[in-house]
Amino acid sequence: MTEPVRLSKRMSELGLCSRREADEWIEKGWVRVDGQVVSVLGSKVLPHQRVSVERQAAAEQSKRVTILINKPMGFVSGQAEDGYKPAVALVESATRWKEDHVDTQFHPTQLRSLVPAGRLDIDSVGLLVLTQDGRIAKQLIGEDSSVDKEYLVRVQYTKPGKLPDSDLKRLNHGLSLDGKALKPAKVRWQNDDQLSFILNEGKKRQIRRMCELVGLKVVGLKRVRIGGVKLGDLPTGEWRYLRPDEQF
């Protein structure tokens, strides 16, 4: 890599912030390249140049919150649609989990720029991450994200008998969606009617569509873990802050 690249893109690659945050910081004069302030949007840098940010940027970033919700059915992950409420509507003082011991006071200003880092279908439940921190959003939904996600999936077999072992193997590796082979997954039986899925990708309605391909109908789907962060005992419809010791 010897070609100059946009400063905001380089800052994102370095893990300093998201591109949107980078543009904000550049406009505020909070970014230096080789010690010189760069405040013109669209500026380019070479890979060997040293990029640093002012203390104000780090201080602003540290105030950004990440919230974990146990999403109930009937809520959409992002923007309100078709009369359904977005999950962020659940975030208020009254619905904060009583067991949340993070020393952060809730304030409605935290709802600004709070976006879902990944999605859960309207008829799926469990762990949903909302964040103001572009670094976490990139880690969870960036093109090169390697964070795995675990789901408990209740199913019914739509054919006589039970699911053949060969089809369980296909769920693990060998299926394609939209003409593209899926990455290997880890799929195993938890009990007679429930599967555990661990995925490294998140195509739209992926698990439901995978199951359909082998004759399984999904009757319940719950996300219980994203990387190193577990849903745990968080009650349905309640939320808590990401703890300082937790990492995806």
Coordinates of C-alpha atoms in Angstrom, one line a residue, residues 5-9 11 22-33 36-45:
V5 CA -5.8 7.3 1.0
R6 CA -8.4 9.5 2.5
L7 CA -7.5 10.5 6.1
S8 CA -10.9 9.4 7.4
K9 CA -10.5 5.9 5.8
M11 CA -8.2 6.5 10.7
A22 CA -13.1 11.0 11.7
D23 CA -14.8 13.6 9.5
E24 CA -16.2 15.3 12.6
W25 CA -12.8 15.4 14.3
I26 CA -11.0 16.7 11.2
E27 CA -13.5 19.5 10.9
K28 CA -13.0 20.4 14.6
G29 CA -9.2 20.5 14.1
W30 CA -8.6 17.5 16.4
V31 CA -6.5 15.4 14.0
R32 CA -2.8 15.7 13.3
V33 CA -0.7 14.1 10.5
Q36 CA 0.5 19.0 11.8
V37 CA -3.2 19.8 12.3
V38 CA -5.3 18.7 9.2
S39 CA -8.8 20.2 9.1
V40 CA -9.7 19.9 5.5
L41 CA -12.2 17.1 4.7
G42 CA -11.1 14.7 2.0
S43 CA -7.4 15.2 2.8
K44 CA -5.2 12.2 1.9
V45 CA -2.3 10.6 3.7

